[in-house]
């Protein structure tokens, strides 16, 4: 009897642990269901956003109706995302799980903390202003009238400041805004990165501008110059996107004013680009860029579908995937061997006698002048981003006002890129971001450039004869490597440096990016 009593006593802690584990598992299962429901609602929000930019009628009535609907949906999502029930489930699971499940709870906790800091009316206001702001920007961009857009931007600056103060009282507003797009990044760290890039890139631009084009094109026309039928461009771009791995059973390709990737998740990815008869490279490179974004979306973890941890780590990492395919692959010398036959078959007679060397040089011409960010090259592009980020920082700090922007924009374009801006359509109105309230987004582009270089170099070290594979149009192994090392990892890491340590063995390294640009363009331009 005594032995039986001892045995029963020894079993009690085990039973308590078992009950605790069962309770924890039940709480986590319930949390995942709630998070999946939120994801479903947000996927519909994403689909409505895609429709607004691609398919919706252009009339004011449609715009107003969509703004109301988006505000209503935002209110529903906000109420769901800030419910006490969700908070209780997060609290019950916090600190009880490890690995990817632990990261899933941390990402949910972070989002919940931000969401509960914001009143429902502010969430609705942001959604309404996002829709109205986009429509106002489109019209202002078409007319070139900054004055028509400035009031919306003033609303966004005020709303962003108010939101940031609610989330982190007393903190630097730009740091808080930036955290929405690049978790853990700060203004101070950005300035360090910008210093390395500026000190390396500005002198490189000056040296390149002193030359009469790439060495392989001196004395001959750029094979990409002239006009090209836009329908054939679209066919070519679609063909290349599919070759890179874009799955048409889980996505579609359309045209919009500003290229972007959106949709409902990994099984329904919507990407857009735009084509110009007199700029073959813009449509093709834009499509490759968005195909890189789409590859990330289509490659997210199946096991954690609908969960925060399956989402992209950050917008900077997302941009790294688009720029890896656009810049590191499609602008590489090996890619010219893959692309040239396709150009010759798509545009008969236009590329006869063109060599791979000339084509490679042709799509790596440094723009002079470099006026439009999305049309710029990889050398001048970082300065476009630095310019915008510096203006955003000063807007949120109160150093400048919305009405100062056109003059300051034009002055920085002259200082950084030696460009004289002729009108606001070419200048301060060229990007969609501020109309949509995406203040803090721009620096993710330069982070993406740096990461793209770093990740691609790591891939080259891991994949035998990657250059040869690219020449032959074999991209499956690179895509598979990215699936494992980047896409499926999602948001399991707490910072971009932690992710880079896992992928490349070192944190974000701006110097590696500057070295890549310097070596590539020194050879191309015979500096």
Coordinates of C-alpha atoms in Angstrom, one line a residue:
X1 CA 0.0 0.0 0.0
X2 CA 2.9 2.3 0.9
X3 CA 4.6 1.6 -2.4
X4 CA 1.3 2.3 -4.2
X5 CA 0.9 5.6 -2.4
X6 CA 4.5 6.6 -3.4
X7 CA 3.8 5.6 -6.9
X8 CA 0.7 7.7 -7.0
X9 CA 2.6 10.7 -5.6
X10 CA 5.3 10.4 -8.2
X11 CA 2.6 10.4 -10.9
X12 CA 1.0 13.6 -9.8
X13 CA 3.7 16.0 -11.2
X14 CA 3.6 14.1 -14.5
X15 CA -0.2 14.5 -14.7
X16 CA 0.1 18.2 -13.9
X17 CA 2.7 18.6 -16.6
X18 CA 0.5 16.6 -19.0
X19 CA -2.5 18.8 -18.2
X20 CA -0.4 22.0 -18.6
X21 CA 0.9 20.7 -21.9
X22 CA -2.6 19.9 -23.1
X23 CA -3.8 23.3 -22.1
X24 CA -0.9 25.0 -23.8
X25 CA -1.5 23.0 -27.0
X26 CA -5.2 23.9 -26.9
X27 CA -4.4 27.6 -26.4
X28 CA -1.9 27.6 -29.3
X29 CA -4.3 25.8 -31.6
X30 CA -7.0 28.3 -30.7
X31 CA -4.5 31.2 -31.3
X32 CA -3.5 29.8 -34.7
X33 CA -7.2 29.6 -35.7
X34 CA -7.7 33.3 -34.7
X35 CA -4.6 34.3 -36.6
X36 CA -5.7 32.3 -39.7
X37 CA -9.0 34.1 -39.7
X38 CA -7.3 37.5 -39.5
X39 CA -5.1 36.4 -42.4
X40 CA -8.2 35.5 -44.4
X41 CA -9.6 39.0 -43.9
X42 CA -6.3 40.7 -44.8
X43 CA -6.1 38.6 -47.9
X44 CA -9.4 40.0 -49.0
X45 CA -8.1 43.5 -48.2
X46 CA -5.1 42.8 -50.4
X47 CA -7.3 41.6 -53.2
X48 CA -9.4 44.7 -53.0
X49 CA -6.3 46.8 -53.1
X50 CA -5.1 45.0 -56.2
X51 CA -8.5 45.5 -57.9
X52 CA -8.4 49.2 -57.1
X53 CA -5.0 49.6 -58.8
X54 CA -5.7 47.3 -61.8
X55 CA -9.4 46.7 -62.6
X56 CA -11.5 49.3 -60.8
X57 CA -13.3 52.0 -62.9
X58 CA -11.6 55.3 -62.8
X59 CA -14.6 57.5 -61.9
X60 CA -14.9 59.3 -58.6
X61 CA -18.0 57.3 -57.7
X62 CA -16.0 54.0 -57.8
X63 CA -13.1 55.6 -55.8
X64 CA -15.4 56.9 -53.1
X65 CA -17.3 53.6 -52.8
X66 CA -14.0 51.6 -52.6
X67 CA -12.7 54.0 -49.9
X68 CA -15.8 53.5 -47.8
X69 CA -15.6 49.7 -48.3
X70 CA -11.9 49.6 -47.4
X71 CA -12.5 51.7 -44.3
X72 CA -15.3 49.3 -43.2
X73 CA -13.1 46.3 -43.8
X74 CA -10.2 47.9 -42.0
X75 CA -12.5 48.5 -39.0
X76 CA -13.5 44.8 -38.9
X77 CA -9.9 43.7 -39.1
X78 CA -8.9 46.2 -36.4
X79 CA -11.6 45.0 -34.1
X80 CA -10.6 41.4 -34.7
X81 CA -6.9 42.2 -34.3
X82 CA -7.4 44.0 -31.0
X83 CA -9.9 41.7 -29.3
X84 CA -9.4 40.8 -25.7
X85 CA -9.8 37.1 -26.7
X86 CA -6.9 37.3 -29.1
X87 CA -4.8 39.1 -26.4
X88 CA -5.6 36.4 -23.9
X89 CA -4.5 33.6 -26.2
X90 CA -1.3 35.4 -27.0
X91 CA -0.6 35.9 -23.3
X92 CA -1.3 32.2 -22.6
X93 CA 1.2 31.1 -25.3
X94 CA 3.9 33.7 -24.8
X95 CA 7.2 32.2 -23.7
X96 CA 5.8 28.6 -23.8
X97 CA 7.0 27.6 -27.3
X98 CA 10.3 27.4 -29.1
X99 CA 11.6 27.4 -32.6
X100 CA 9.2 28.5 -35.3
X101 CA 6.1 28.3 -33.1
X102 CA 7.8 30.6 -30.6
X103 CA 8.6 33.0 -33.4
X104 CA 5.0 32.8 -34.5
X105 CA 3.8 33.9 -31.1
X106 CA 6.3 36.7 -30.9
X107 CA 5.2 38.1 -34.3
X108 CA 1.6 37.9 -33.2
X109 CA 2.5 39.7 -29.9
X110 CA 4.3 42.5 -31.7
X111 CA 1.4 43.0 -34.1
X112 CA -1.1 42.9 -31.2
X113 CA 0.8 45.5 -29.3
X114 CA 0.8 47.9 -32.2
X115 CA -2.8 47.3 -33.1
X116 CA -4.1 47.8 -29.6
X117 CA -2.3 51.1 -29.3
X118 CA -4.4 52.4 -32.2
X119 CA -8.1 53.3 -31.8
X120 CA -10.5 51.8 -34.3
X121 CA -11.4 55.2 -35.8
X122 CA -7.7 55.9 -36.5
X123 CA -7.5 52.5 -38.3
X124 CA -10.5 53.4 -40.4
X125 CA -9.1 56.8 -41.1
X126 CA -5.8 55.3 -42.4
X127 CA -7.7 53.0 -44.7
X128 CA -9.9 55.8 -46.0
X129 CA -7.0 58.1 -46.5
X130 CA -5.0 55.3 -48.2
X131 CA -7.6 54.9 -50.9
X132 CA -8.4 58.6 -51.3
X133 CA -4.7 59.4 -51.2
X134 CA -3.9 57.0 -54.0
X135 CA -6.6 58.4 -56.2
X136 CA -5.4 62.0 -55.5
X137 CA -1.8 61.1 -56.2
X138 CA -2.8 59.5 -59.6
X139 CA -4.6 62.7 -60.7
X140 CA -1.9 65.0 -59.4
X141 CA 0.8 63.0 -61.1
X142 CA -1.0 63.2 -64.4
X143 CA -1.4 66.9 -64.1
X144 CA 1.9 67.6 -62.4
X145 CA 0.2 69.8 -59.8
X146 CA 1.8 69.1 -56.5
X147 CA -0.5 71.6 -54.8
X148 CA -3.4 69.2 -55.4
X149 CA -1.5 66.4 -53.6
X150 CA 0.1 68.4 -50.7
X151 CA -3.0 68.4 -48.5
X152 CA -3.3 64.6 -48.5
X153 CA 0.4 64.3 -47.6
X154 CA 0.0 66.8 -44.8
X155 CA -2.8 64.5 -43.5
X156 CA -0.5 61.5 -43.8
X157 CA 2.3 63.2 -41.9
X158 CA 0.0 64.2 -39.1
X159 CA -1.6 60.8 -38.9
X160 CA 1.7 59.0 -39.0
X161 CA 3.1 61.1 -36.1
X162 CA 0.0 60.5 -34.0
X163 CA 0.1 56.8 -34.7
X164 CA 3.8 56.5 -33.8
X165 CA 3.3 58.4 -30.6
X166 CA 0.5 56.0 -29.6
X167 CA 2.7 53.0 -30.3
X168 CA 5.8 54.2 -28.6
X169 CA 5.3 57.4 -26.6
X170 CA 8.4 59.6 -26.7
X171 CA 10.3 57.5 -29.2
X172 CA 11.7 58.8 -32.5
X173 CA 8.7 58.9 -34.9
X174 CA 10.7 57.7 -37.9
X175 CA 12.1 54.7 -36.0
X176 CA 8.6 53.7 -35.1
X177 CA 7.3 54.1 -38.7
X178 CA 10.4 52.3 -40.1
X179 CA 9.7 49.3 -37.8
X180 CA 6.5 48.6 -39.7
X181 CA 8.6 47.7 -42.7
X182 CA 12.0 46.7 -41.4
X183 CA 11.7 45.2 -37.9
X184 CA 14.4 46.4 -35.6
X185 CA 16.0 48.9 -38.0
X186 CA 16.7 52.5 -36.7
X187 CA 17.5 55.9 -38.2
X188 CA 20.9 55.7 -36.6
X189 CA 21.7 52.4 -38.3
X190 CA 20.3 53.7 -41.6
X191 CA 22.7 56.7 -41.4
X192 CA 25.6 54.3 -41.0
X193 CA 24.5 52.3 -44.0
X194 CA 24.0 55.5 -46.0
X195 CA 27.4 56.8 -45.2
X196 CA 29.1 53.6 -46.6
X197 CA 27.0 53.6 -49.7
X198 CA 27.2 57.4 -50.4
X199 CA 31.0 57.4 -49.9
X200 CA 31.4 54.5 -52.4
X201 CA 28.6 55.2 -54.9
X202 CA 28.8 59.0 -55.5
X203 CA 32.5 58.9 -56.7
X204 CA 31.7 55.9 -58.8
X205 CA 28.8 57.8 -60.5
X206 CA 31.2 60.7 -61.2
X207 CA 33.7 58.3 -62.8
X208 CA 31.1 56.5 -64.9
X209 CA 29.6 59.8 -66.1
X210 CA 33.1 60.9 -67.3
X211 CA 33.1 58.0 -69.7
X212 CA 31.3 57.8 -73.0
X213 CA 29.2 54.8 -72.2
X214 CA 30.2 51.1 -71.5
X215 CA 33.3 50.0 -73.4
X216 CA 31.4 47.4 -75.5
X217 CA 29.0 50.0 -76.8
X218 CA 31.5 52.8 -77.7
X219 CA 31.0 53.6 -81.4
X220 CA 27.9 51.6 -81.7
X221 CA 24.2 51.9 -80.9
X222 CA 22.6 50.3 -77.8
X223 CA 20.8 47.1 -79.1
X224 CA 18.0 47.9 -76.7
X225 CA 17.3 51.4 -78.1
X226 CA 14.4 52.1 -80.4
X227 CA 10.8 51.2 -80.3
X228 CA 9.3 47.7 -79.6
X229 CA 5.8 46.5 -79.9
X230 CA 4.3 46.5 -76.3
X231 CA 2.2 43.4 -76.9
X232 CA 5.3 41.5 -77.9
X233 CA 7.1 43.0 -74.9
X234 CA 4.4 41.6 -72.7
X235 CA 4.7 38.1 -74.3
X236 CA 8.4 38.1 -73.7
X237 CA 8.2 39.3 -70.1
X238 CA 5.6 36.6 -69.3
X239 CA 7.8 34.0 -70.9
X240 CA 10.8 35.1 -68.9
X241 CA 8.8 35.3 -65.6
X242 CA 7.6 31.7 -66.1
X243 CA 11.2 30.6 -66.9
X244 CA 12.4 32.1 -63.6
X245 CA 9.7 30.1 -61.7
X246 CA 6.5 32.2 -61.6
X247 CA 3.7 29.7 -61.2
X248 CA 0.7 30.8 -63.3
X249 CA -1.6 28.4 -61.5
X250 CA -1.0 30.4 -58.4
X251 CA -0.7 33.9 -59.8
X252 CA -1.4 36.3 -62.7
X253 CA 0.4 39.2 -64.4
X254 CA -1.3 42.5 -65.3
X255 CA -0.5 46.1 -66.1
X256 CA -0.8 49.1 -63.7
X257 CA 0.4 52.7 -63.4
X258 CA 3.0 51.6 -60.8
X259 CA 4.4 48.0 -60.9
X260 CA 3.6 46.0 -57.7
X261 CA 3.0 42.6 -56.3
X262 CA -0.1 41.8 -54.1
X263 CA -2.9 39.3 -53.9
X264 CA -4.3 36.9 -51.3
X265 CA -1.3 34.8 -50.3
X266 CA 1.0 32.1 -51.7
X267 CA -1.8 30.4 -53.7
X268 CA -3.0 33.7 -55.3
X269 CA -0.2 36.1 -56.1
X270 CA -1.0 39.1 -58.3
X271 CA 1.9 41.0 -60.0
X272 CA 1.8 43.9 -62.3
X273 CA 4.2 45.8 -64.5
X274 CA 4.1 48.4 -67.3
X275 CA 5.4 48.6 -70.8
X276 CA 6.6 51.5 -72.9
X277 CA 7.2 51.2 -76.7
X278 CA 10.4 53.3 -76.4
X279 CA 11.8 51.5 -73.3
X280 CA 12.1 47.7 -73.7
X281 CA 14.3 47.3 -70.6
X282 CA 11.8 48.9 -68.2
X283 CA 9.0 46.5 -68.9
X284 CA 11.2 43.4 -69.0
X285 CA 13.3 44.3 -65.9
X286 CA 10.1 45.4 -64.1
X287 CA 8.5 42.1 -64.7
X288 CA 11.6 40.2 -63.5
X289 CA 11.6 42.4 -60.4
X290 CA 8.0 41.6 -59.6
X291 CA 8.6 38.0 -60.4
X292 CA 11.2 38.0 -57.6
X293 CA 8.6 39.4 -55.2
X294 CA 6.1 36.8 -56.4
X295 CA 8.6 34.0 -56.0
X296 CA 9.0 34.9 -52.3
X297 CA 5.2 35.0 -51.9
X298 CA 4.6 31.7 -53.7
X299 CA 7.4 30.1 -51.7
X300 CA 6.2 30.9 -48.2
X301 CA 5.9 28.0 -45.7
X302 CA 3.0 25.6 -46.4
X303 CA 3.2 24.2 -42.9
X304 CA 2.5 27.6 -41.3
X305 CA 0.1 28.8 -43.9
X306 CA -2.0 31.8 -42.7
X307 CA 0.3 32.4 -39.7
X308 CA 2.4 35.5 -39.0
X309 CA 5.7 33.5 -39.0
X310 CA 5.0 32.5 -42.6
X311 CA 5.0 36.1 -43.8
X312 CA 8.0 37.8 -45.4
X313 CA 10.6 38.8 -42.8
X314 CA 10.4 42.4 -43.8
X315 CA 10.0 44.7 -46.8
X316 CA 13.8 44.9 -47.1
X317 CA 14.1 41.2 -47.4
X318 CA 11.2 41.1 -49.8
X319 CA 13.0 43.7 -51.9
X320 CA 16.1 41.6 -51.8
X321 CA 14.3 38.8 -53.5
X322 CA 13.0 41.1 -56.3
X323 CA 16.4 42.8 -56.8
X324 CA 18.3 39.5 -56.6
X325 CA 16.4 38.3 -59.7
X326 CA 16.4 41.7 -61.4
X327 CA 19.9 42.9 -60.7
X328 CA 22.1 39.9 -59.7
X329 CA 20.6 37.5 -62.3
X330 CA 18.9 39.4 -65.1
X331 CA 21.5 42.1 -65.3
X332 CA 24.4 39.7 -65.2
X333 CA 26.6 38.7 -68.1
X334 CA 25.5 35.0 -68.0
X335 CA 21.8 36.1 -68.4
X336 CA 22.6 37.7 -71.7
X337 CA 23.3 34.2 -73.2
X338 CA 19.8 33.1 -72.1
X339 CA 18.0 36.3 -73.1
X340 CA 19.5 37.0 -76.6
X341 CA 17.9 34.1 -78.4
X342 CA 14.5 35.1 -76.9
X343 CA 14.9 38.7 -78.1
X344 CA 15.9 37.5 -81.5
X345 CA 12.8 35.2 -81.8
X346 CA 10.4 37.8 -80.3
X347 CA 11.6 40.7 -82.4
X348 CA 12.8 39.2 -85.7
X349 CA 15.7 41.1 -87.4
X350 CA 16.1 43.6 -84.5
X351 CA 18.9 41.7 -82.7
X352 CA 20.7 40.1 -85.7
X353 CA 24.5 40.4 -85.2
X354 CA 24.1 41.5 -81.6
X355 CA 26.6 39.8 -79.3
X356 CA 26.1 38.7 -75.7
X357 CA 28.7 41.2 -74.7
X358 CA 26.9 44.1 -76.4
X359 CA 23.6 43.1 -74.9
X360 CA 25.1 42.8 -71.4
X361 CA 26.5 46.3 -71.8
X362 CA 23.2 47.5 -73.2
X363 CA 21.1 46.7 -70.2
X364 CA 23.8 48.0 -67.8
X365 CA 24.0 51.5 -69.1
X366 CA 24.1 54.0 -66.2
X367 CA 21.3 56.5 -66.8
X368 CA 22.5 60.1 -67.5
X369 CA 20.5 61.9 -66.3
X370 CA 18.9 59.5 -63.8
X371 CA 15.5 61.2 -63.1
X372 CA 13.0 58.5 -62.3
X373 CA 13.7 56.0 -59.5
X374 CA 11.9 53.0 -61.0
X375 CA 13.6 53.7 -64.3
X376 CA 17.0 54.2 -62.8
X377 CA 20.0 51.8 -62.9
X378 CA 21.6 49.9 -60.0
X379 CA 24.4 52.5 -59.6
X380 CA 22.2 55.6 -59.3
X381 CA 19.3 53.9 -57.7
X382 CA 20.7 54.0 -54.1
X383 CA 20.9 57.8 -54.2
X384 CA 17.3 58.1 -55.2
X385 CA 16.4 56.1 -52.1
X386 CA 18.7 58.0 -49.8
X387 CA 17.2 61.3 -51.0
X388 CA 13.6 60.2 -50.2
X389 CA 14.5 58.7 -46.8
X390 CA 16.3 61.9 -45.7
X391 CA 13.2 63.9 -46.7
X392 CA 10.9 61.5 -44.8
X393 CA 13.1 61.7 -41.7
X394 CA 13.0 65.5 -41.8
X395 CA 9.2 65.6 -42.3
X396 CA 8.5 63.5 -39.3
X397 CA 11.0 65.3 -37.1
X398 CA 9.4 68.7 -38.1
X399 CA 12.6 70.1 -39.6
X400 CA 10.7 70.6 -42.9
X401 CA 7.1 70.9 -44.1
X402 CA 5.2 69.3 -46.9
X403 CA 5.3 72.5 -48.8
X404 CA 9.1 72.5 -48.7
X405 CA 9.4 69.2 -50.4
X406 CA 9.5 70.1 -54.1
X407 CA 12.3 72.6 -53.6
X408 CA 14.3 70.3 -51.4
X409 CA 13.7 67.4 -53.6
X410 CA 15.1 69.2 -56.6
X411 CA 18.1 70.5 -54.7
X412 CA 19.0 67.0 -53.5
X413 CA 18.6 65.6 -57.0
X414 CA 21.1 68.2 -58.2
X415 CA 23.5 67.5 -55.4
X416 CA 23.4 63.7 -55.5
X417 CA 22.8 62.9 -59.2
X418 CA 23.5 66.3 -61.0
X419 CA 19.9 66.3 -62.3
X420 CA 17.9 69.4 -63.0
X421 CA 14.2 68.6 -62.3
X422 CA 11.9 70.2 -64.8
X423 CA 8.6 69.7 -63.1
X424 CA 7.0 68.0 -60.1
X425 CA 5.8 65.1 -62.2
X426 CA 9.4 64.2 -62.7
X427 CA 10.2 65.0 -59.2
X428 CA 8.3 64.8 -55.9
X429 CA 5.2 63.3 -57.5
X430 CA 6.8 60.3 -59.2
X431 CA 6.3 57.7 -56.5
X432 CA 3.0 56.2 -55.2
X433 CA 4.2 55.6 -51.6
X434 CA 3.4 58.9 -49.9
X435 CA -0.1 58.9 -51.3
X436 CA -0.7 55.5 -49.7
X437 CA 0.9 56.6 -46.4
X438 CA 3.9 54.3 -46.7
X439 CA 6.2 56.6 -44.8
X440 CA 9.3 54.6 -43.7
X441 CA 9.1 52.2 -46.7
X442 CA 11.7 53.8 -49.0
X443 CA 14.8 52.7 -47.0
X444 CA 13.8 49.1 -47.5
X445 CA 14.8 49.5 -51.1
X446 CA 18.5 50.2 -50.3
X447 CA 18.4 47.5 -47.6
X448 CA 17.1 45.2 -50.3
X449 CA 19.9 46.1 -52.7
X450 CA 22.5 45.3 -50.1
X451 CA 20.9 42.0 -49.1
X452 CA 20.4 40.9 -52.7
X453 CA 24.1 41.1 -53.4
X454 CA 25.0 39.4 -50.1
X455 CA 22.5 36.6 -50.6
X456 CA 23.4 36.0 -54.2
X457 CA 27.1 35.8 -53.4
X458 CA 26.2 33.2 -50.7
X459 CA 24.2 31.2 -53.3
X460 CA 27.1 31.2 -55.7
X461 CA 29.3 29.7 -53.0
X462 CA 26.7 27.0 -52.4
X463 CA 25.6 26.1 -56.0
X464 CA 28.0 24.6 -58.4
X465 CA 28.3 26.4 -61.7
X466 CA 25.5 28.9 -61.0
X467 CA 26.7 31.1 -63.8
X468 CA 26.6 28.2 -66.2
X469 CA 23.1 27.4 -65.1
X470 CA 21.9 31.0 -65.7
X471 CA 23.5 30.9 -69.2
X472 CA 21.5 27.8 -70.0
X473 CA 18.2 29.3 -68.6
X474 CA 18.3 26.8 -65.7
X475 CA 16.9 28.7 -62.6
X476 CA 15.3 25.9 -60.6
X477 CA 18.3 25.2 -58.4
X478 CA 18.7 28.9 -57.4
X479 CA 15.0 29.2 -56.7
X480 CA 15.1 26.0 -54.6
X481 CA 18.1 27.3 -52.6
X482 CA 16.2 30.6 -52.0
X483 CA 13.1 28.6 -51.0
X484 CA 15.0 26.8 -48.2
X485 CA 17.2 29.7 -47.0
X486 CA 14.9 32.7 -47.3
X487 CA 11.3 32.1 -48.4
X488 CA 10.3 29.3 -46.1
X489 CA 12.1 30.9 -43.1
X490 CA 9.5 33.7 -43.3
X491 CA 9.6 35.8 -40.1
X492 CA 11.2 33.3 -37.8
X493 CA 14.2 35.6 -37.2
X494 CA 13.9 38.6 -34.9
X495 CA 16.1 40.9 -37.1
X496 CA 17.6 41.1 -40.6
X497 CA 21.0 40.6 -39.1
X498 CA 20.0 37.3 -37.5
X499 CA 18.5 36.2 -40.8
X500 CA 21.7 37.2 -42.7
X501 CA 23.8 35.3 -40.2
X502 CA 21.8 32.1 -41.0
X503 CA 21.9 32.7 -44.8
X504 CA 25.3 34.2 -45.4
X505 CA 27.3 33.8 -42.2
X506 CA 27.5 37.6 -41.4
X507 CA 25.1 40.5 -40.7
X508 CA 24.0 43.0 -43.3
X509 CA 27.2 44.3 -45.1
X510 CA 26.9 47.5 -47.1
X511 CA 30.6 47.4 -48.0
X512 CA 30.1 44.1 -49.9
X513 CA 27.4 45.9 -52.0
X514 CA 29.7 48.8 -52.8
X515 CA 32.5 46.4 -53.8
X516 CA 30.1 44.6 -56.2
X517 CA 29.1 47.8 -57.9
X518 CA 32.7 49.1 -58.1
X519 CA 34.1 45.9 -59.6
X520 CA 31.3 45.4 -62.1
X521 CA 31.2 48.9 -63.4
X522 CA 34.9 49.4 -63.4
X523 CA 35.1 46.5 -65.9
X524 CA 32.0 47.6 -67.9
X525 CA 33.1 51.2 -68.3
X526 CA 36.9 50.5 -68.3
X527 CA 37.4 53.0 -65.4

